[in-house]
Amino acid sequence: MSFESEGDITEGMQRYIDVNNRYLADRDRYIQEVVKKWKFDTIAVHGLYTVKDAIEDYQGSIIEPIFMSTAQAFRDSDEMAAALAYKIPAWCYSRIANPSTYYYEWTLALLEGYGYDGETSCCSTSSGMAAIMTAVQPFLKVQKDVHETRNFVATVQCYGGTYQQFTKRFMQEHNIECRWVLDATDLDEWASKIDRHTRFLYGELPSNPQLGFFDIKAVADLAHSHNIPLIVDSTIATPALLRPICHGADIVVQSATKSLTSSGFGVCGAVIARKNLITTIDDDQLKSDFSLYIKYQQNRDFGPNLHPMQAVMTLNDMRTLRSKMDLLSRNSMKVARFLETHPQIESVQYLGLPNHPRHELAQKYLWLVDAEFDEQYGKPVNRYGHLLSFCVKGGMEKTRVFFDNLQRIWRATDLGRIKSVATIPAISTHQQQGSEARQLANIPAHLVRLCVGAEHPDDTISDLDQALHAAR
Ligand SMILES: *Cc1c(COP(=O)(O)O)cnc(C)c1O
């Protein structure tokens, strides 16, 4: 951390700074020489939490600490002054940082940066929506005068909450234009919406619930050619299947609430960014380490912080992310194949199905991480996640009968669970944005979204089958 601050450095402060600089150098060396050489699973299980940390600081606890404490005490005024001037790594106050969120952040920074040959860092947030707000706001700040024109370009196929945040909060309340890309696979459309007032490009992929997709590398190159960053919501893929930063994206937002916390124990989020961003915003701190910038500046002042309890619960779920995403993807493939051939099904959307219009594009990007090192596979394999959607023949009426007859599949506005969950977006997650916006985003009223869990797929299929039978 090398944040500018006012005030002189006293001799006493300097002693703390020296000790902590040695600590930071050791940590960097440990990351470069040890952690960066691990496979994905090892990083997911351990992150930066070491035996040394446990023995020296946490009485040997093999699980990361849950520090349900508001604040950190200091030895003396010199240490306090150095900490509050951001001269030494300290957590100070749980709105800003906390030891539990620290381990959560490092695990996610390393997982999203797996296979990327630069540095990544992460800032935890209280939810996925807070992550999106946190990631986009610094780019929308006024640079010269309050009346200046600002816009950003985003995929219209996105989560309902994102649509609301961009249209209601930014466009209507702050006069910041969001220019929607209707066909994200059309690079010319992206390009036609960028001008000198465009601050960033934003894309969700695969999108929830329509499984929109785009060529990350091409869109990132386009962004960089305009000197602006690409921000990607990669919630549906998780770093086990896709790491957008490896393909040129600058910032990733995660609703860690979803597959990262598959147990469903609570809501949380994260922003992960690569170092040294490309942006027209004139701010060296923002450019050099975006996650630290938002942690120590914007989020300190707005306060969308993550609770330490939730951080460790999510961390615990993330340890088995790779094998879980593999299993959930395989189950989903089997369910999608069943639905595809069912006479009462009008259409199925799953990126793994060869006849899906974006299958080829998804195939280029969605790979099970480290499958080549997996005894079972021994080579790269595509995996497409556990979100799919479909339409039941007979419109909304039959769809509701089918939906109401599901026995074990939960009816809930949720996804990413170890348990199968279904919803009808038009009456739930995407209800607020209205029919016109849903049409833009290509969400028919009778679309059912299904997120397949870890139950045996035969049991999930038989539940779907009997509900379809009831809706004949
Ligand atoms: C759920 C979701 C969000 C919002 O996350 P919360 O944790 O619910 O705030 C954002 N993006 C996508 C793709 C989501 O599915």
Coordinates of C-alpha atoms and ligand atoms in Angstrom, one line a residue:
M1 CA 0.0 0.0 0.0
S2 CA 1.5 3.3 -1.0
F3 CA -1.3 5.8 -0.6
E4 CA -0.5 9.4 -0.4
S5 CA -1.4 11.0 2.8
E6 CA -0.8 14.3 4.6
G7 CA 1.3 14.6 7.7
D8 CA 4.9 13.8 8.5
I9 CA 6.3 10.4 9.2
T10 CA 7.7 10.3 12.7
E11 CA 10.6 8.1 13.7
G12 CA 8.3 5.9 15.7
M13 CA 5.9 5.5 12.7
Q14 CA 8.9 4.6 10.5
R15 CA 9.8 1.7 12.7
Y16 CA 6.4 0.2 12.2
I17 CA 6.6 0.9 8.5
D18 CA 9.9 -0.9 8.2
V19 CA 8.6 -4.0 10.0
N20 CA 5.5 -4.0 7.8
N21 CA 7.4 -3.5 4.6
R22 CA 9.4 -6.6 5.4
Y23 CA 6.1 -8.4 6.0
L24 CA 4.7 -7.3 2.7
A25 CA 7.9 -8.3 0.8
D26 CA 7.6 -11.8 2.4
R27 CA 4.0 -12.0 1.4
D28 CA 4.7 -11.0 -2.2
R29 CA 7.5 -13.6 -2.3
Y30 CA 5.2 -16.3 -0.9
I31 CA 2.5 -15.5 -3.5
Q32 CA 5.0 -15.5 -6.4
E33 CA 7.1 -18.4 -5.4
V34 CA 4.5 -20.7 -3.7
V35 CA 0.9 -19.8 -4.2
K36 CA 1.1 -18.9 -7.9
K37 CA 2.6 -22.4 -8.5
W38 CA -0.4 -24.2 -7.0
K39 CA -3.3 -25.7 -8.9
F40 CA -6.7 -24.0 -8.6
D41 CA -8.0 -26.5 -6.0
T42 CA -5.1 -25.8 -3.6
I43 CA -5.6 -22.1 -3.9
A44 CA -9.4 -22.5 -3.3
V45 CA -8.7 -24.6 -0.2
H46 CA -6.0 -22.5 1.4
G47 CA -5.8 -19.1 -0.2
L48 CA -3.3 -17.1 1.8
Y49 CA -4.0 -18.6 5.2
T50 CA -0.9 -20.4 6.3
V51 CA 0.2 -22.5 9.2
K52 CA 2.5 -19.6 10.2
D53 CA -0.5 -17.2 10.3
A54 CA -2.4 -19.7 12.4
I55 CA 0.3 -20.4 14.9
E56 CA 1.6 -16.8 15.3
D57 CA -1.7 -15.0 15.3
Y58 CA -4.7 -17.3 15.7
Q59 CA -3.7 -19.9 18.4
G60 CA -3.3 -22.6 15.7
S61 CA -6.8 -22.5 14.4
I62 CA -6.8 -24.5 11.1
I63 CA -9.8 -22.5 9.8
E64 CA -9.6 -18.8 9.1
P65 CA -10.7 -16.6 12.0
I66 CA -14.1 -15.1 12.2
F67 CA -13.3 -11.8 13.8
M68 CA -16.7 -10.4 14.9
S69 CA -15.0 -7.2 16.0
T70 CA -15.7 -3.7 15.0
A71 CA -12.2 -2.4 15.4
Q72 CA -8.5 -3.1 15.8
A73 CA -6.5 -1.9 18.8
F74 CA -3.0 -0.4 18.4
R75 CA 0.1 -0.7 20.5
D76 CA 0.7 3.1 20.6
S77 CA 0.0 6.3 18.8
D78 CA 2.8 5.7 16.2
E79 CA 1.3 2.5 15.1
M80 CA -2.2 4.1 15.0
A81 CA -1.0 7.0 13.0
A82 CA 0.9 4.8 10.5
A83 CA -2.2 2.5 10.2
L84 CA -4.7 5.3 9.6
A85 CA -2.4 7.0 7.1
Y86 CA -2.5 3.6 5.2
K87 CA 1.2 3.3 5.6
I88 CA 1.1 -0.2 7.1
P89 CA -1.3 -3.1 6.4
A90 CA -3.9 -2.8 9.1
W91 CA -7.6 -3.3 9.3
C92 CA -8.5 -0.5 11.6
Y93 CA -12.2 -0.7 11.5
S94 CA -14.5 -3.3 10.0
R95 CA -16.2 -0.9 7.6
I96 CA -12.9 -0.7 5.9
A97 CA -11.3 -4.1 6.4
N98 CA -11.3 -7.1 8.7
P99 CA -9.0 -10.2 9.0
S100 CA -11.9 -12.5 7.9
T101 CA -12.7 -10.5 4.8
Y102 CA -8.9 -10.3 4.1
Y103 CA -8.6 -14.0 3.6
Y104 CA -11.8 -14.1 1.5
E105 CA -10.5 -11.3 -0.7
W106 CA -7.2 -12.9 -1.3
T107 CA -8.7 -16.3 -2.3
L108 CA -10.9 -14.6 -4.8
A109 CA -8.2 -12.4 -6.2
L110 CA -6.0 -15.5 -6.7
L111 CA -8.8 -17.6 -8.2
E112 CA -9.9 -14.9 -10.7
G113 CA -6.2 -14.3 -11.5
Y114 CA -5.4 -18.0 -11.9
G115 CA -3.6 -18.4 -15.2
Y116 CA -3.1 -14.6 -15.6
D117 CA 0.5 -13.5 -15.6
G118 CA -0.1 -10.2 -13.8
E119 CA -1.3 -9.2 -10.4
T120 CA -5.0 -9.1 -9.3
S121 CA -6.6 -7.8 -6.1
C122 CA -10.0 -7.9 -4.6
C123 CA -12.4 -5.8 -2.6
S124 CA -15.2 -7.6 -0.8
T125 CA -18.7 -6.1 -0.8
S126 CA -22.0 -6.8 1.1
S127 CA -23.8 -8.1 -2.1
G128 CA -23.4 -8.5 -5.8
M129 CA -25.4 -5.3 -6.4
A130 CA -22.9 -3.5 -4.1
A131 CA -20.1 -5.0 -6.1
I132 CA -21.5 -3.6 -9.3
M133 CA -22.1 -0.2 -7.9
T134 CA -18.6 -0.2 -6.3
A135 CA -17.0 -1.2 -9.6
V136 CA -18.7 1.3 -11.9
Q137 CA -19.0 4.4 -9.7
P138 CA -15.4 5.5 -9.7
F139 CA -15.5 5.7 -13.5
L140 CA -18.5 8.0 -13.5
K141 CA -17.1 10.7 -11.4
V142 CA -17.1 14.2 -12.6
Q143 CA -13.7 15.2 -13.9
K144 CA -14.1 18.8 -14.9
D145 CA -17.6 20.2 -14.2
V146 CA -20.8 18.8 -12.9
H147 CA -22.6 19.3 -16.1
E148 CA -20.3 17.2 -18.2
T149 CA -21.7 14.4 -20.4
R150 CA -21.0 10.9 -19.2
N151 CA -22.1 7.5 -20.6
F152 CA -21.3 3.8 -20.5
V153 CA -22.1 0.9 -22.7
A154 CA -23.6 -2.3 -21.3
T155 CA -25.2 -5.5 -22.4
V156 CA -29.0 -5.3 -22.1
Q157 CA -29.1 -9.1 -21.4
C158 CA -28.3 -8.8 -17.7
Y159 CA -29.5 -9.5 -14.2
G160 CA -32.8 -7.6 -13.4
G161 CA -31.1 -5.7 -10.5
T162 CA -28.3 -4.5 -12.7
Y163 CA -30.8 -3.2 -15.3
Q164 CA -32.6 -1.3 -12.5
Q165 CA -29.4 0.1 -11.0
F166 CA -28.2 1.3 -14.5
T167 CA -31.6 2.7 -15.7
K168 CA -33.2 4.0 -12.5
R169 CA -30.3 5.0 -10.3
F170 CA -27.7 6.2 -12.9
M171 CA -29.7 7.3 -15.9
Q172 CA -32.9 8.7 -14.3
E173 CA -31.5 10.0 -11.0
H174 CA -28.0 11.1 -12.1
N175 CA -28.4 11.8 -15.8
I176 CA -25.6 9.3 -16.7
E177 CA -26.5 7.6 -19.9
C178 CA -26.4 3.8 -20.1
R179 CA -26.3 2.8 -23.8
W180 CA -27.6 -0.7 -24.1
V181 CA -26.1 -3.2 -26.5
L182 CA -28.9 -5.3 -27.8
D183 CA -26.8 -8.0 -29.6
A184 CA -23.6 -8.4 -27.6
T185 CA -22.2 -10.7 -30.2
D186 CA -22.2 -7.8 -32.7
L187 CA -18.9 -6.0 -32.3
D188 CA -20.1 -3.2 -34.6
E189 CA -23.0 -2.4 -32.3
W190 CA -20.6 -2.1 -29.3
A191 CA -18.3 0.1 -31.4
S192 CA -21.2 2.4 -32.6
K193 CA -22.2 3.2 -29.0
I194 CA -18.8 4.4 -27.8
D195 CA -17.8 8.1 -28.0
R196 CA -15.3 10.3 -26.2
H197 CA -17.7 10.6 -23.2
T198 CA -17.9 6.8 -22.7
R199 CA -16.3 5.8 -19.4
F200 CA -16.3 2.0 -19.6
L201 CA -17.9 -1.1 -21.3
Y202 CA -19.9 -3.5 -19.1
G203 CA -21.0 -7.0 -20.0
E204 CA -22.6 -9.9 -18.2
L205 CA -21.7 -13.4 -19.4
P206 CA -23.2 -15.8 -19.4
S207 CA -26.2 -13.6 -18.6
N208 CA -28.9 -14.4 -16.2
P209 CA -31.3 -15.8 -17.3
Q210 CA -31.0 -15.7 -21.1
L211 CA -27.4 -17.0 -21.3
G212 CA -26.3 -14.1 -23.4
F213 CA -22.6 -14.3 -24.3
F214 CA -20.0 -12.3 -26.2
D215 CA -16.4 -12.5 -27.3
I216 CA -14.6 -11.1 -24.3
K217 CA -11.2 -10.7 -26.0
A218 CA -12.7 -8.8 -28.9
V219 CA -14.8 -6.5 -26.6
A220 CA -11.8 -5.9 -24.3
D221 CA -9.6 -5.0 -27.3
L222 CA -12.3 -2.6 -28.4
A223 CA -12.5 -1.0 -25.0
H224 CA -8.7 -0.6 -24.8
S225 CA -8.5 0.9 -28.2
H226 CA -10.7 3.7 -26.7
N227 CA -8.6 3.9 -23.6
I228 CA -11.4 2.6 -21.3
P229 CA -11.8 -0.6 -19.2
L230 CA -14.1 -3.6 -19.7
I231 CA -16.0 -4.6 -16.6
V232 CA -17.5 -8.1 -16.6
D233 CA -20.2 -9.7 -14.3
S234 CA -18.9 -13.3 -14.3
T235 CA -21.3 -14.6 -11.6
I236 CA -22.9 -17.4 -13.6
A237 CA -19.6 -18.9 -14.7
T238 CA -17.5 -18.5 -11.5
P239 CA -13.7 -18.6 -11.8
A240 CA -13.9 -22.4 -12.1
L241 CA -15.2 -22.1 -15.6
L242 CA -14.1 -18.6 -16.8
R243 CA -11.6 -16.0 -15.7
P244 CA -12.3 -12.9 -17.8
I245 CA -9.1 -11.1 -16.7
C246 CA -7.1 -13.8 -18.5
H247 CA -8.9 -12.8 -21.7
G248 CA -8.3 -9.1 -21.4
A249 CA -11.1 -7.9 -19.1
D250 CA -10.0 -5.3 -16.5
I251 CA -12.5 -5.8 -13.7
V252 CA -14.7 -8.7 -12.6
V253 CA -17.8 -8.4 -10.4
Q254 CA -19.1 -11.4 -8.6
S255 CA -22.4 -12.0 -6.8
A256 CA -20.7 -14.4 -4.5
T257 CA -24.1 -15.1 -3.2
K258 CA -24.7 -17.5 -6.0
S259 CA -22.5 -20.5 -7.0
L260 CA -19.6 -19.3 -4.9
T261 CA -21.8 -19.7 -1.8
S262 CA -23.7 -22.7 -3.1
S263 CA -24.9 -23.6 0.4
G264 CA -27.1 -20.5 0.3
F265 CA -26.0 -19.2 3.7
G266 CA -26.2 -15.5 2.7
V267 CA -25.6 -12.6 0.4
C268 CA -22.2 -11.3 -0.5
G269 CA -20.1 -9.9 -3.4
A270 CA -16.7 -9.0 -4.6
V271 CA -14.8 -6.8 -7.1
I272 CA -11.6 -8.3 -8.6
A273 CA -9.4 -6.1 -10.7
R274 CA -6.1 -6.4 -12.4
K275 CA -3.4 -3.9 -11.6
N276 CA -2.6 -0.9 -13.8
L277 CA -6.0 -0.2 -15.4
I278 CA -6.5 1.5 -18.7
T279 CA -8.9 4.4 -18.2
T280 CA -9.5 8.1 -19.1
I281 CA -10.0 8.8 -15.4
D282 CA -7.1 10.9 -14.2
D283 CA -6.3 9.2 -10.9
D284 CA -3.1 7.3 -10.3
Q285 CA -4.3 5.4 -7.2
L286 CA -7.4 4.2 -9.1
K287 CA -5.3 3.0 -12.0
S288 CA -2.5 1.3 -10.1
D289 CA -4.6 -0.8 -7.7
F290 CA -8.4 -0.4 -8.3
S291 CA -9.5 -2.8 -5.5
L292 CA -7.4 -1.1 -2.9
Y293 CA -8.6 2.3 -4.2
I294 CA -12.3 1.4 -3.7
K295 CA -11.6 -0.3 -0.4
Y296 CA -9.7 2.7 1.1
Q297 CA -11.5 5.5 -0.6
Q298 CA -15.0 5.0 -2.0
N299 CA -16.2 2.2 0.1
R300 CA -14.7 3.7 3.3
D301 CA -17.1 6.6 2.6
F302 CA -20.1 4.7 1.3
G303 CA -19.8 1.6 3.6
P304 CA -21.0 -1.4 1.5
N305 CA -18.8 -3.7 3.6
L306 CA -19.1 -7.5 4.0
H307 CA -19.7 -9.0 7.4
P308 CA -16.8 -11.2 8.6
M309 CA -19.1 -14.1 9.4
Q310 CA -20.4 -14.2 5.8
A311 CA -16.8 -13.9 4.4
V312 CA -15.8 -17.1 6.1
M313 CA -18.9 -19.0 5.2
T314 CA -18.5 -18.1 1.6
L315 CA -14.8 -19.0 1.8
N316 CA -15.7 -22.4 3.1
D317 CA -18.1 -23.0 0.2
M318 CA -15.4 -21.9 -2.3
R319 CA -12.9 -24.5 -1.3
T320 CA -14.7 -27.2 -3.4
L321 CA -15.7 -24.8 -6.2
R322 CA -14.0 -26.6 -9.1
S323 CA -15.4 -30.1 -8.4
K324 CA -18.8 -28.6 -7.6
M325 CA -19.1 -26.7 -10.8
D326 CA -18.0 -29.8 -12.7
L327 CA -20.7 -31.9 -11.1
L328 CA -23.4 -29.2 -11.4
S329 CA -22.5 -28.7 -15.1
R330 CA -22.7 -32.4 -15.9
N331 CA -26.1 -32.7 -14.1
S332 CA -27.4 -29.6 -16.0
M333 CA -26.3 -31.1 -19.3
K334 CA -28.3 -34.2 -18.6
V335 CA -31.3 -32.2 -17.6
A336 CA -31.0 -30.0 -20.7
R337 CA -30.9 -33.1 -22.9
F338 CA -34.0 -34.5 -21.3
L339 CA -35.9 -31.2 -21.7
E340 CA -34.8 -30.8 -25.3
T341 CA -36.5 -34.0 -26.4
H342 CA -39.6 -33.6 -24.2
P343 CA -42.8 -33.2 -26.4
Q344 CA -44.2 -30.5 -24.0
I345 CA -41.2 -28.3 -24.2
E346 CA -41.2 -25.5 -26.7
S347 CA -37.5 -24.5 -26.4
V348 CA -34.5 -25.0 -24.1
Q349 CA -31.6 -22.6 -23.7
Y350 CA -28.4 -24.1 -22.3
L351 CA -25.0 -23.1 -23.6
G352 CA -23.8 -26.7 -23.6
L353 CA -26.4 -27.8 -26.2
P354 CA -24.8 -27.8 -29.7
N355 CA -27.8 -26.2 -31.3
H356 CA -27.7 -23.2 -28.9
P357 CA -26.9 -20.1 -31.1
R358 CA -24.0 -19.1 -28.8
H359 CA -22.7 -22.6 -28.2
E360 CA -19.6 -22.1 -30.3
L361 CA -18.7 -18.8 -28.7
A362 CA -19.3 -20.3 -25.2
Q363 CA -17.2 -23.3 -26.2
K364 CA -14.3 -21.0 -26.9
Y365 CA -14.4 -19.6 -23.3
L366 CA -16.0 -22.0 -20.9
W367 CA -13.6 -24.6 -19.7
L368 CA -13.4 -26.6 -16.5
V369 CA -10.2 -25.2 -14.9
D370 CA -7.4 -27.8 -14.6
A371 CA -9.3 -30.6 -16.3
E372 CA -6.0 -31.5 -17.9
F373 CA -4.6 -32.3 -14.5
D374 CA -7.7 -34.3 -13.4
E375 CA -7.2 -38.0 -13.3
Q376 CA -10.7 -38.5 -14.7
Y377 CA -10.2 -36.3 -17.7
G378 CA -6.6 -35.8 -18.5
K379 CA -7.4 -33.1 -21.1
P380 CA -9.3 -29.8 -21.4
V381 CA -13.1 -30.2 -21.1
N382 CA -15.8 -27.7 -21.7
R383 CA -18.3 -27.1 -18.9
Y384 CA -21.3 -24.8 -19.1
G385 CA -22.5 -24.2 -15.6
H386 CA -25.8 -25.0 -14.0
L387 CA -28.1 -22.2 -15.3
L388 CA -30.6 -23.1 -18.0
S389 CA -34.0 -21.8 -19.1
F390 CA -36.8 -23.2 -21.1
C391 CA -40.4 -22.5 -22.3
V392 CA -43.3 -24.9 -21.7
K393 CA -45.8 -25.3 -24.6
G394 CA -49.1 -23.7 -23.9
G395 CA -48.0 -20.2 -22.7
M396 CA -48.2 -18.8 -19.2
E397 CA -51.2 -20.8 -18.1
K398 CA -49.5 -24.2 -18.6
T399 CA -46.2 -22.8 -17.4
R400 CA -47.8 -21.9 -14.1
V401 CA -49.4 -25.3 -13.7
F402 CA -46.1 -27.0 -14.4
F403 CA -44.3 -24.6 -12.0
D404 CA -46.8 -25.1 -9.2
N405 CA -46.6 -28.9 -9.5
L406 CA -42.8 -29.1 -9.0
Q407 CA -42.4 -31.3 -5.9
R408 CA -38.8 -31.1 -4.8
I409 CA -37.4 -28.4 -7.0
W410 CA -37.8 -25.2 -5.0
R411 CA -39.8 -22.3 -6.3
A412 CA -37.6 -19.3 -5.4
T413 CA -35.9 -16.3 -6.9
D414 CA -32.5 -17.8 -6.3
L415 CA -29.8 -19.6 -8.2
G416 CA -26.3 -21.1 -7.7
R417 CA -27.5 -23.5 -5.1
I418 CA -26.5 -27.1 -4.2
K419 CA -30.3 -27.6 -4.4
S420 CA -32.3 -27.2 -7.6
V421 CA -34.2 -24.0 -7.8
A422 CA -36.6 -22.7 -10.4
T423 CA -38.3 -19.3 -11.0
I424 CA -40.3 -17.5 -13.7
P425 CA -38.3 -14.3 -14.3
A426 CA -41.2 -12.3 -15.7
I427 CA -43.0 -12.5 -12.3
S428 CA -39.9 -12.4 -10.1
T429 CA -36.3 -11.4 -10.8
H430 CA -37.2 -9.4 -14.0
Q431 CA -40.7 -8.2 -13.0
Q432 CA -39.7 -4.7 -12.0
Q433 CA -38.2 -3.7 -15.3
G434 CA -41.5 -4.2 -17.2
S435 CA -42.5 -6.0 -20.4
E436 CA -40.8 -3.6 -22.8
A437 CA -37.4 -4.0 -21.1
R438 CA -37.9 -7.8 -20.9
Q439 CA -38.6 -7.8 -24.6
L440 CA -35.3 -6.0 -25.3
A441 CA -33.6 -8.5 -23.1
N442 CA -35.5 -11.3 -24.8
I443 CA -37.2 -12.8 -21.8
P444 CA -40.6 -14.2 -22.8
A445 CA -43.3 -14.1 -20.1
H446 CA -43.5 -17.9 -19.8
L447 CA -39.7 -18.5 -19.6
V448 CA -38.7 -20.8 -16.7
R449 CA -35.3 -20.4 -15.2
L450 CA -33.9 -23.5 -13.7
C451 CA -30.6 -23.8 -11.8
V452 CA -29.7 -27.4 -11.4
G453 CA -28.4 -28.6 -8.1
A454 CA -26.3 -31.6 -6.9
E455 CA -29.2 -34.0 -6.5
H456 CA -28.9 -37.1 -8.7
P457 CA -30.0 -35.8 -12.2
D458 CA -32.4 -38.7 -12.6
D459 CA -34.4 -37.4 -9.6
T460 CA -34.4 -33.8 -10.9
I461 CA -35.6 -35.1 -14.3
S462 CA -38.4 -37.2 -12.7
D463 CA -39.6 -34.1 -10.8
L464 CA -39.7 -32.1 -14.0
D465 CA -41.3 -35.0 -15.8
Q466 CA -44.2 -35.4 -13.4
A467 CA -44.8 -31.6 -13.3
L468 CA -44.9 -31.5 -17.1
H469 CA -47.3 -34.4 -17.0
A470 CA -49.6 -32.4 -14.7
A471 CA -49.5 -29.5 -17.2
R472 CA -50.5 -31.6 -20.2
Ligands
LIG1 C1 -27.8 -12.2 -8.3 C2 -27.0 -11.6 -9.3 C3 -26.5 -10.3 -9.0 C4 -26.9 -9.5 -7.8 O1 -26.2 -10.1 -6.7 P1 -26.8 -10.0 -5.1 O2 -25.7 -10.8 -4.4 O3 -28.1 -10.7 -5.1 O4 -26.8 -8.6 -4.8 C5 -25.7 -9.7 -10.0 N1 -25.4 -10.3 -11.1 C6 -25.9 -11.5 -11.4 C7 -25.5 -12.2 -12.7 C8 -26.7 -12.2 -10.5 O5 -27.2 -13.4 -10.8

